[in-house]
Amino acid sequence: KISVVNGDGIYSSSRVYSVGNFDSGLSSVTYPRTFKHTLGKHAEQFSGYDQHDSQELAIYLLDALHEDTNRVTKKPYIEKPEQGEDESDQVAAEKAWGIHLQREDSRILEHFMGQIKSKLECPKEGCGRVSTTFDPCMYLSVPIPGAMDKEMKVTFFPLHPNLTPVVLTVRINKTATIAAAKKKIAELATEAYNFDENELLEDNIQMGDIWSEEIYAFYGDDHEVDRIRETDTTHAYQLRTKASIMEELNAYEEVQKKLSSPNKFPTNPTTQNSTLDPTSRAELDENDQWQNVLQGFLKQPMSLYQYTNVKRSTHEQRLEFYGKLLRFIRKCSDCQEVKSSDADMEEYDEEEKKSQSPRPLSPVEAVAADSGLSLEEACQTSTSFKNINKPHDLQVFEYCTSKYLAFINHANSPKKEWNEDGIIIQIVFKKNCSALKSRSSWKTVAAPLIMRISPTLTVFGLRQELGCRIKNAIHIDVNEPGNASPEMFIMKQMALSYDTSFSRNYSTSKALGSITEAHLEEGLSVLAKASDDDEKRFVASLVGNEGKVYIGIPARLNNAFNIDRLESREEFLSQQQKEENASSGSNKVTVLDCISKYCQMEQLEESEMWYCNRCKDHVQAWKQFHLYRTPPIFIIHLKRFHFSSATHRRNKIDTLIDFPLTDLDLRDIVMHWDEGEEPIYDCYAVSNHFGGLGGGHYTAYAKADDGTWSNFDDSRVTSGVDESEVVSPAAYCLYYKRKDVIFDSGSLSENFSQEVSNDEAMDGTSDDGTSHEDMDVDKAKDANGESPPTFFDYSNIASNIDTDFEAAKKRFFDDYNAQSEM
């Protein structure tokens, strides 16, 4: 009788398979073509000849058989309840189970269905939202402990110079991202250095792959940790916080605003309200033509190129040039032609003139005012400007000056290319190991550093930060007079260079700062000064994100650096890791370990976020499962196959899982059972998988009523298998029955067949529409007139196997070819 909910007819199809295939006359081998064909019609995922998963097939058959034999034909809609705050587990579980029985009720459910307690907890502080439900479960799919875990050594470099780097042992899931690894590193480093809570966050950690004392690759947060190989050298660096970078950037902008304030320079009415005609303004604005025009007013035209290039001049230099422009405008505004032109064009309000405070004149302006110079004479006496011969020229010059001020303010404003969070650079140490003047004499020494720097950090400022960072590795035998900072005295003598690419060719690097490697190779003893133009340049604008900065140590200062201090590090194990190492006397993994792993609390991935109705947000909740009650027939699926959605890679886990064939005791794990139904199980079947994902082979072990084990491998059945062979790395699905369950294959088959006959008698036909006259399931005979073996009577099949396997195989292909021709 087929349920109105499903209608697939799998119940009938399974009976056709168990009887019809024995009518072929080959009693020793059963060909499941009819069954597979019928199954493929109802479940397309099992059609064709691709490799199919035995666990998926078993669960599909159980689910289909349940639906076909479901006593509930009209399923009411009932919302799944959550456990109340004051509700006990037993009350909530019975309530959920009763609701489930209103929709699902069959023999399959009675024998195979258990109940899982599922708990979700919101991770947000102060929320406290907990959702607990009791869900039905037909099988238990358990992870294999350690199989998907990756253990790697990571050297952590703290920001504080007085702290020694430590080597951390990071154990994390292979599918986890670098962001999760950084979070784990932050937890371990906090314990190692006794940091305050939230003193070290994962956002302030940068990981990198080290090769030949340089950063070979920076790891991004979205990278998988599985890309890190066992032979790789991995470093993690503590960085300055993004908040401190932002504070430094804001402070710099405030200072620059004060420096560029209009009150700092002499003003002129015409610079505030330009009298230049709109047509001339438009011409000067188009394609920044004002720069070319302003260049024509300069006696040294190329100097403007320097002051309009942010990489060739500092903000202070640009402001100084702007002041020079204003002073010349003031000088020209007192010339005879300008005064007469102003008198003809506009009469200034006397009250406004009185309200304006007199401005002090510079000596040059005073001379110009007393002498009444003309514009031509003002240009002749100027060392910087020319070609201002009439008032219109001065108006153009004034407008170009105002455009130059706008350029200065724009160049000094927060740039789009400036990262407000700072940029990441690596520091590479090189020593001059030869007296030869060649780049080949420079050798990389010590481990590199990774730093987060502000966009406003100058080259000289970088020397200061580096001096503080590595001061414990610097020592000077003789203190210099007045030298309060020995490390800074050393850093002022270092040759800095940079490379914006990941090229490992040192010859492509460019000089950074006022001290070059040529100075060091020639033996010159020079010190970098903060006032040097090259030392004022911004490192970030030159090096770029993830660029390199090389520190060249001159040969004469080799003894001033203690390389061993830069290379020193200590091993660290957390208290939990020490306890785990002490308790791990054996590396053997048991099925109980797998179940315990299944029941461990873990945090959801970003792709599995849960909606918290209290926070009104999707969160990475903490989840935990508990086995509330287990069924009479307990199926355990070992998750041996893994697929990574990030890398699209598949792999199989071949770890040996030790499982008992008798007395699997789950009383310490299961929360509830009725009297006389203790969760103690015996194994009666095992589904095995050999090979990989590209191609594999399934076999099975099954236990007969007499306690002997048989191995089922396609058409070959081997009886009397030793129990030690049953437990193997190929075990994939474990089938257990509770000890109180009476397992009699004969009576079970009779009861099962009787139930089928009763159901079919109600409509006079079988499930596929065949009448009882055409096919009587209970009276079917094979070619020898014997009743077919039942589902669970494996000894019948084993005893009738043809000893000549080659002959059986030949008959198989002959029969297959005959079927194909039909």
JSON list of N, CA and C in Angstrom, two decimals, residues 423-477:
[
{"chain": "A", "resi": 423, "resn": "ILE", "atom": "N", "xyz": [49.33, 51.19, 5.75]},
{"chain": "A", "resi": 423, "resn": "ILE", "atom": "CA", "xyz": [49.74, 50.19, 4.77]},
{"chain": "A", "resi": 423, "resn": "ILE", "atom": "C", "xyz": [50.70, 49.20, 5.43]},
{"chain": "A", "resi": 424, "resn": "ILE", "atom": "N", "xyz": [50.83, 48.04, 4.80]},
{"chain": "A", "resi": 424, "resn": "ILE", "atom": "CA", "xyz": [51.71, 46.98, 5.31]},
{"chain": "A", "resi": 424, "resn": "ILE", "atom": "C", "xyz": [52.99, 46.99, 4.48]},
{"chain": "A", "resi": 425, "resn": "ILE", "atom": "N", "xyz": [54.14, 47.01, 5.15]},
{"chain": "A", "resi": 425, "resn": "ILE", "atom": "CA", "xyz": [55.42, 46.90, 4.47]},
{"chain": "A", "resi": 425, "resn": "ILE", "atom": "C", "xyz": [56.26, 45.84, 5.17]},
{"chain": "A", "resi": 426, "resn": "GLN", "atom": "N", "xyz": [57.23, 45.30, 4.46]},
{"chain": "A", "resi": 426, "resn": "GLN", "atom": "CA", "xyz": [58.16, 44.36, 5.08]},
{"chain": "A", "resi": 426, "resn": "GLN", "atom": "C", "xyz": [59.54, 44.99, 5.15]},
{"chain": "A", "resi": 427, "resn": "ILE", "atom": "N", "xyz": [60.26, 44.66, 6.21]},
{"chain": "A", "resi": 427, "resn": "ILE", "atom": "CA", "xyz": [61.61, 45.16, 6.45]},
{"chain": "A", "resi": 427, "resn": "ILE", "atom": "C", "xyz": [62.58, 44.01, 6.29]},
{"chain": "A", "resi": 428, "resn": "VAL", "atom": "N", "xyz": [63.55, 44.18, 5.38]},
{"chain": "A", "resi": 428, "resn": "VAL", "atom": "CA", "xyz": [64.54, 43.15, 5.10]},
{"chain": "A", "resi": 428, "resn": "VAL", "atom": "C", "xyz": [65.92, 43.67, 5.51]},
{"chain": "A", "resi": 429, "resn": "PHE", "atom": "N", "xyz": [66.65, 42.89, 6.30]},
{"chain": "A", "resi": 429, "resn": "PHE", "atom": "CA", "xyz": [67.97, 43.29, 6.78]},
{"chain": "A", "resi": 429, "resn": "PHE", "atom": "C", "xyz": [69.04, 42.72, 5.86]},
{"chain": "A", "resi": 430, "resn": "LYS", "atom": "N", "xyz": [70.00, 43.58, 5.45]},
{"chain": "A", "resi": 430, "resn": "LYS", "atom": "CA", "xyz": [71.11, 43.16, 4.60]},
{"chain": "A", "resi": 430, "resn": "LYS", "atom": "C", "xyz": [72.42, 43.68, 5.17]},
{"chain": "A", "resi": 431, "resn": "LYS", "atom": "N", "xyz": [73.43, 42.83, 5.11]},
{"chain": "A", "resi": 431, "resn": "LYS", "atom": "CA", "xyz": [74.76, 43.20, 5.57]},
{"chain": "A", "resi": 431, "resn": "LYS", "atom": "C", "xyz": [75.72, 43.27, 4.39]},
{"chain": "A", "resi": 432, "resn": "ASN", "atom": "N", "xyz": [76.64, 44.22, 4.48]},
{"chain": "A", "resi": 432, "resn": "ASN", "atom": "CA", "xyz": [77.71, 44.29, 3.49]},
{"chain": "A", "resi": 432, "resn": "ASN", "atom": "C", "xyz": [78.83, 43.38, 3.95]},
{"chain": "A", "resi": 433, "resn": "CYS", "atom": "N", "xyz": [78.94, 42.21, 3.29]},
{"chain": "A", "resi": 433, "resn": "CYS", "atom": "CA", "xyz": [79.88, 41.18, 3.72]},
{"chain": "A", "resi": 433, "resn": "CYS", "atom": "C", "xyz": [81.18, 41.21, 2.94]},
{"chain": "A", "resi": 434, "resn": "SER", "atom": "N", "xyz": [81.41, 42.24, 2.14]},
{"chain": "A", "resi": 434, "resn": "SER", "atom": "CA", "xyz": [82.62, 42.28, 1.33]},
{"chain": "A", "resi": 434, "resn": "SER", "atom": "C", "xyz": [83.05, 43.72, 1.13]},
{"chain": "A", "resi": 435, "resn": "ALA", "atom": "N", "xyz": [84.34, 43.89, 0.88]},
{"chain": "A", "resi": 435, "resn": "ALA", "atom": "CA", "xyz": [84.87, 45.22, 0.61]},
{"chain": "A", "resi": 435, "resn": "ALA", "atom": "C", "xyz": [84.63, 45.64, -0.83]},
{"chain": "A", "resi": 436, "resn": "LEU", "atom": "N", "xyz": [84.17, 44.71, -1.66]},
{"chain": "A", "resi": 436, "resn": "LEU", "atom": "CA", "xyz": [83.92, 45.01, -3.06]},
{"chain": "A", "resi": 436, "resn": "LEU", "atom": "C", "xyz": [82.72, 45.93, -3.20]},
{"chain": "A", "resi": 437, "resn": "LYS", "atom": "N", "xyz": [82.79, 46.84, -4.16]},
{"chain": "A", "resi": 437, "resn": "LYS", "atom": "CA", "xyz": [81.69, 47.76, -4.41]},
{"chain": "A", "resi": 437, "resn": "LYS", "atom": "C", "xyz": [80.72, 47.11, -5.38]},
{"chain": "A", "resi": 438, "resn": "SER", "atom": "N", "xyz": [79.96, 46.15, -4.89]},
{"chain": "A", "resi": 438, "resn": "SER", "atom": "CA", "xyz": [79.03, 45.41, -5.74]},
{"chain": "A", "resi": 438, "resn": "SER", "atom": "C", "xyz": [77.81, 45.04, -4.92]},
{"chain": "A", "resi": 439, "resn": "ARG", "atom": "N", "xyz": [76.66, 45.01, -5.58]},
{"chain": "A", "resi": 439, "resn": "ARG", "atom": "CA", "xyz": [75.44, 44.63, -4.87]},
{"chain": "A", "resi": 439, "resn": "ARG", "atom": "C", "xyz": [75.45, 43.17, -4.48]},
{"chain": "A", "resi": 440, "resn": "SER", "atom": "N", "xyz": [76.25, 42.39, -5.16]},
{"chain": "A", "resi": 440, "resn": "SER", "atom": "CA", "xyz": [76.33, 40.98, -4.80]},
{"chain": "A", "resi": 440, "resn": "SER", "atom": "C", "xyz": [76.97, 40.78, -3.44]},
{"chain": "A", "resi": 441, "resn": "SER", "atom": "N", "xyz": [77.64, 41.82, -2.93]},
{"chain": "A", "resi": 441, "resn": "SER", "atom": "CA", "xyz": [78.27, 41.70, -1.61]},
{"chain": "A", "resi": 441, "resn": "SER", "atom": "C", "xyz": [77.28, 41.89, -0.48]},
{"chain": "A", "resi": 442, "resn": "TRP", "atom": "N", "xyz": [76.04, 42.29, -0.79]},
{"chain": "A", "resi": 442, "resn": "TRP", "atom": "CA", "xyz": [75.02, 42.49, 0.23]},
{"chain": "A", "resi": 442, "resn": "TRP", "atom": "C", "xyz": [74.23, 41.19, 0.40]},
{"chain": "A", "resi": 443, "resn": "LYS", "atom": "N", "xyz": [74.20, 40.66, 1.61]},
{"chain": "A", "resi": 443, "resn": "LYS", "atom": "CA", "xyz": [73.55, 39.40, 1.92]},
{"chain": "A", "resi": 443, "resn": "LYS", "atom": "C", "xyz": [72.42, 39.62, 2.93]},
{"chain": "A", "resi": 444, "resn": "THR", "atom": "N", "xyz": [71.31, 38.90, 2.70]},
{"chain": "A", "resi": 444, "resn": "THR", "atom": "CA", "xyz": [70.17, 39.00, 3.61]},
{"chain": "A", "resi": 444, "resn": "THR", "atom": "C", "xyz": [70.47, 38.26, 4.90]},
{"chain": "A", "resi": 445, "resn": "VAL", "atom": "N", "xyz": [70.21, 38.90, 6.01]},
{"chain": "A", "resi": 445, "resn": "VAL", "atom": "CA", "xyz": [70.44, 38.29, 7.33]},
{"chain": "A", "resi": 445, "resn": "VAL", "atom": "C", "xyz": [69.20, 38.50, 8.19]},
{"chain": "A", "resi": 446, "resn": "ALA", "atom": "N", "xyz": [68.98, 37.57, 9.10]},
{"chain": "A", "resi": 446, "resn": "ALA", "atom": "CA", "xyz": [67.90, 37.65, 10.10]},
{"chain": "A", "resi": 446, "resn": "ALA", "atom": "C", "xyz": [66.53, 37.55, 9.44]},
{"chain": "A", "resi": 447, "resn": "ALA", "atom": "N", "xyz": [65.54, 37.31, 10.28]},
{"chain": "A", "resi": 447, "resn": "ALA", "atom": "CA", "xyz": [64.16, 37.20, 9.81]},
{"chain": "A", "resi": 447, "resn": "ALA", "atom": "C", "xyz": [63.61, 38.59, 9.48]},
{"chain": "A", "resi": 448, "resn": "PRO", "atom": "N", "xyz": [62.75, 38.69, 8.48]},
{"chain": "A", "resi": 448, "resn": "PRO", "atom": "CA", "xyz": [62.19, 40.00, 8.14]},
{"chain": "A", "resi": 448, "resn": "PRO", "atom": "C", "xyz": [61.16, 40.44, 9.18]},
{"chain": "A", "resi": 449, "resn": "LEU", "atom": "N", "xyz": [60.79, 41.70, 9.09]},
{"chain": "A", "resi": 449, "resn": "LEU", "atom": "CA", "xyz": [59.73, 42.25, 9.92]},
{"chain": "A", "resi": 449, "resn": "LEU", "atom": "C", "xyz": [58.59, 42.72, 9.03]},
{"chain": "A", "resi": 450, "resn": "ILE", "atom": "N", "xyz": [57.40, 42.71, 9.58]},
{"chain": "A", "resi": 450, "resn": "ILE", "atom": "CA", "xyz": [56.23, 43.29, 8.91]},
{"chain": "A", "resi": 450, "resn": "ILE", "atom": "C", "xyz": [55.70, 44.39, 9.81]},
{"chain": "A", "resi": 451, "resn": "MET", "atom": "N", "xyz": [55.46, 45.55, 9.21]},
{"chain": "A", "resi": 451, "resn": "MET", "atom": "CA", "xyz": [55.00, 46.71, 9.97]},
{"chain": "A", "resi": 451, "resn": "MET", "atom": "C", "xyz": [53.79, 47.32, 9.29]},
{"chain": "A", "resi": 452, "resn": "ARG", "atom": "N", "xyz": [52.91, 47.87, 10.11]},
{"chain": "A", "resi": 452, "resn": "ARG", "atom": "CA", "xyz": [51.83, 48.72, 9.60]},
{"chain": "A", "resi": 452, "resn": "ARG", "atom": "C", "xyz": [52.22, 50.16, 9.89]},
{"chain": "A", "resi": 453, "resn": "ILE", "atom": "N", "xyz": [52.34, 50.97, 8.85]},
{"chain": "A", "resi": 453, "resn": "ILE", "atom": "CA", "xyz": [52.79, 52.34, 9.02]},
{"chain": "A", "resi": 453, "resn": "ILE", "atom": "C", "xyz": [51.71, 53.31, 8.57]},
{"chain": "A", "resi": 454, "resn": "SER", "atom": "N", "xyz": [51.82, 54.53, 9.07]},
{"chain": "A", "resi": 454, "resn": "SER", "atom": "CA", "xyz": [50.90, 55.59, 8.71]},
{"chain": "A", "resi": 454, "resn": "SER", "atom": "C", "xyz": [51.27, 56.15, 7.34]},
{"chain": "A", "resi": 455, "resn": "PRO", "atom": "N", "xyz": [50.30, 56.63, 6.57]},
{"chain": "A", "resi": 455, "resn": "PRO", "atom": "CA", "xyz": [50.62, 57.26, 5.28]},
{"chain": "A", "resi": 455, "resn": "PRO", "atom": "C", "xyz": [51.48, 58.51, 5.44]},
{"chain": "A", "resi": 456, "resn": "THR", "atom": "N", "xyz": [51.53, 59.09, 6.63]},
{"chain": "A", "resi": 456, "resn": "THR", "atom": "CA", "xyz": [52.29, 60.32, 6.87]},
{"chain": "A", "resi": 456, "resn": "THR", "atom": "C", "xyz": [53.68, 60.05, 7.43]},
{"chain": "A", "resi": 457, "resn": "LEU", "atom": "N", "xyz": [54.06, 58.79, 7.55]},
{"chain": "A", "resi": 457, "resn": "LEU", "atom": "CA", "xyz": [55.37, 58.46, 8.11]},
{"chain": "A", "resi": 457, "resn": "LEU", "atom": "C", "xyz": [56.47, 58.83, 7.11]},
{"chain": "A", "resi": 458, "resn": "THR", "atom": "N", "xyz": [57.42, 59.63, 7.56]},
{"chain": "A", "resi": 458, "resn": "THR", "atom": "CA", "xyz": [58.53, 60.03, 6.72]},
{"chain": "A", "resi": 458, "resn": "THR", "atom": "C", "xyz": [59.66, 59.01, 6.81]},
{"chain": "A", "resi": 459, "resn": "VAL", "atom": "N", "xyz": [60.65, 59.17, 5.94]},
{"chain": "A", "resi": 459, "resn": "VAL", "atom": "CA", "xyz": [61.79, 58.26, 5.97]},
{"chain": "A", "resi": 459, "resn": "VAL", "atom": "C", "xyz": [62.52, 58.37, 7.30]},
{"chain": "A", "resi": 460, "resn": "PHE", "atom": "N", "xyz": [62.70, 59.59, 7.78]},
{"chain": "A", "resi": 460, "resn": "PHE", "atom": "CA", "xyz": [63.38, 59.75, 9.07]},
{"chain": "A", "resi": 460, "resn": "PHE", "atom": "C", "xyz": [62.52, 59.18, 10.20]},
{"chain": "A", "resi": 461, "resn": "GLY", "atom": "N", "xyz": [61.20, 59.34, 10.10]},
{"chain": "A", "resi": 461, "resn": "GLY", "atom": "CA", "xyz": [60.32, 58.73, 11.09]},
{"chain": "A", "resi": 461, "resn": "GLY", "atom": "C", "xyz": [60.41, 57.22, 11.08]},
{"chain": "A", "resi": 462, "resn": "LEU", "atom": "N", "xyz": [60.60, 56.62, 9.88]},
{"chain": "A", "resi": 462, "resn": "LEU", "atom": "CA", "xyz": [60.78, 55.17, 9.80]},
{"chain": "A", "resi": 462, "resn": "LEU", "atom": "C", "xyz": [62.05, 54.74, 10.51]},
{"chain": "A", "resi": 463, "resn": "ARG", "atom": "N", "xyz": [63.11, 55.54, 10.38]},
{"chain": "A", "resi": 463, "resn": "ARG", "atom": "CA", "xyz": [64.35, 55.22, 11.10]},
{"chain": "A", "resi": 463, "resn": "ARG", "atom": "C", "xyz": [64.09, 55.19, 12.61]},
{"chain": "A", "resi": 464, "resn": "GLN", "atom": "N", "xyz": [63.30, 56.13, 13.07]},
{"chain": "A", "resi": 464, "resn": "GLN", "atom": "CA", "xyz": [63.00, 56.18, 14.51]},
{"chain": "A", "resi": 464, "resn": "GLN", "atom": "C", "xyz": [62.21, 54.95, 14.95]},
{"chain": "A", "resi": 465, "resn": "GLU", "atom": "N", "xyz": [61.20, 54.57, 14.17]},
{"chain": "A", "resi": 465, "resn": "GLU", "atom": "CA", "xyz": [60.40, 53.40, 14.53]},
{"chain": "A", "resi": 465, "resn": "GLU", "atom": "C", "xyz": [61.23, 52.13, 14.50]},
{"chain": "A", "resi": 466, "resn": "LEU", "atom": "N", "xyz": [62.08, 52.00, 13.50]},
{"chain": "A", "resi": 466, "resn": "LEU", "atom": "CA", "xyz": [62.91, 50.81, 13.41]},
{"chain": "A", "resi": 466, "resn": "LEU", "atom": "C", "xyz": [63.93, 50.76, 14.55]},
{"chain": "A", "resi": 467, "resn": "GLY", "atom": "N", "xyz": [64.48, 51.92, 14.91]},
{"chain": "A", "resi": 467, "resn": "GLY", "atom": "CA", "xyz": [65.43, 51.96, 16.02]},
{"chain": "A", "resi": 467, "resn": "GLY", "atom": "C", "xyz": [64.80, 51.48, 17.31]},
{"chain": "A", "resi": 468, "resn": "CYS", "atom": "N", "xyz": [63.55, 51.88, 17.53]},
{"chain": "A", "resi": 468, "resn": "CYS", "atom": "CA", "xyz": [62.84, 51.43, 18.73]},
{"chain": "A", "resi": 468, "resn": "CYS", "atom": "C", "xyz": [62.51, 49.95, 18.65]},
{"chain": "A", "resi": 469, "resn": "ARG", "atom": "N", "xyz": [62.17, 49.47, 17.44]},
{"chain": "A", "resi": 469, "resn": "ARG", "atom": "CA", "xyz": [61.73, 48.08, 17.29]},
{"chain": "A", "resi": 469, "resn": "ARG", "atom": "C", "xyz": [62.88, 47.09, 17.50]},
{"chain": "A", "resi": 470, "resn": "ILE", "atom": "N", "xyz": [64.08, 47.43, 17.07]},
{"chain": "A", "resi": 470, "resn": "ILE", "atom": "CA", "xyz": [65.19, 46.47, 17.14]},
{"chain": "A", "resi": 470, "resn": "ILE", "atom": "C", "xyz": [66.28, 46.94, 18.10]},
{"chain": "A", "resi": 471, "resn": "LYS", "atom": "N", "xyz": [65.94, 47.78, 19.06]},
{"chain": "A", "resi": 471, "resn": "LYS", "atom": "CA", "xyz": [66.97, 48.35, 19.92]},
{"chain": "A", "resi": 471, "resn": "LYS", "atom": "C", "xyz": [67.68, 47.29, 20.76]},
{"chain": "A", "resi": 472, "resn": "ASN", "atom": "N", "xyz": [67.00, 46.19, 21.07]},
{"chain": "A", "resi": 472, "resn": "ASN", "atom": "CA", "xyz": [67.64, 45.14, 21.87]},
{"chain": "A", "resi": 472, "resn": "ASN", "atom": "C", "xyz": [68.70, 44.38, 21.09]},
{"chain": "A", "resi": 473, "resn": "ALA", "atom": "N", "xyz": [68.69, 44.51, 19.77]},
{"chain": "A", "resi": 473, "resn": "ALA", "atom": "CA", "xyz": [69.69, 43.84, 18.95]},
{"chain": "A", "resi": 473, "resn": "ALA", "atom": "C", "xyz": [70.84, 44.77, 18.60]},
{"chain": "A", "resi": 474, "resn": "ILE", "atom": "N", "xyz": [70.83, 46.01, 19.09]},
{"chain": "A", "resi": 474, "resn": "ILE", "atom": "CA", "xyz": [71.86, 47.00, 18.78]},
{"chain": "A", "resi": 474, "resn": "ILE", "atom": "C", "xyz": [72.67, 47.26, 20.04]},
{"chain": "A", "resi": 475, "resn": "HIS", "atom": "N", "xyz": [73.99, 47.27, 19.90]},
{"chain": "A", "resi": 475, "resn": "HIS", "atom": "CA", "xyz": [74.85, 47.61, 21.03]},
{"chain": "A", "resi": 475, "resn": "HIS", "atom": "C", "xyz": [76.05, 48.39, 20.51]},
{"chain": "A", "resi": 476, "resn": "ILE", "atom": "N", "xyz": [76.46, 49.38, 21.27]},
{"chain": "A", "resi": 476, "resn": "ILE", "atom": "CA", "xyz": [77.60, 50.23, 20.91]},
{"chain": "A", "resi": 476, "resn": "ILE", "atom": "C", "xyz": [78.59, 50.17, 22.07]},
{"chain": "A", "resi": 477, "resn": "ASP", "atom": "N", "xyz": [79.84, 49.88, 21.72]},
{"chain": "A", "resi": 477, "resn": "ASP", "atom": "CA", "xyz": [80.86, 49.78, 22.77]},
{"chain": "A", "resi": 477, "resn": "ASP", "atom": "C", "xyz": [81.20, 51.14, 23.36]}
]
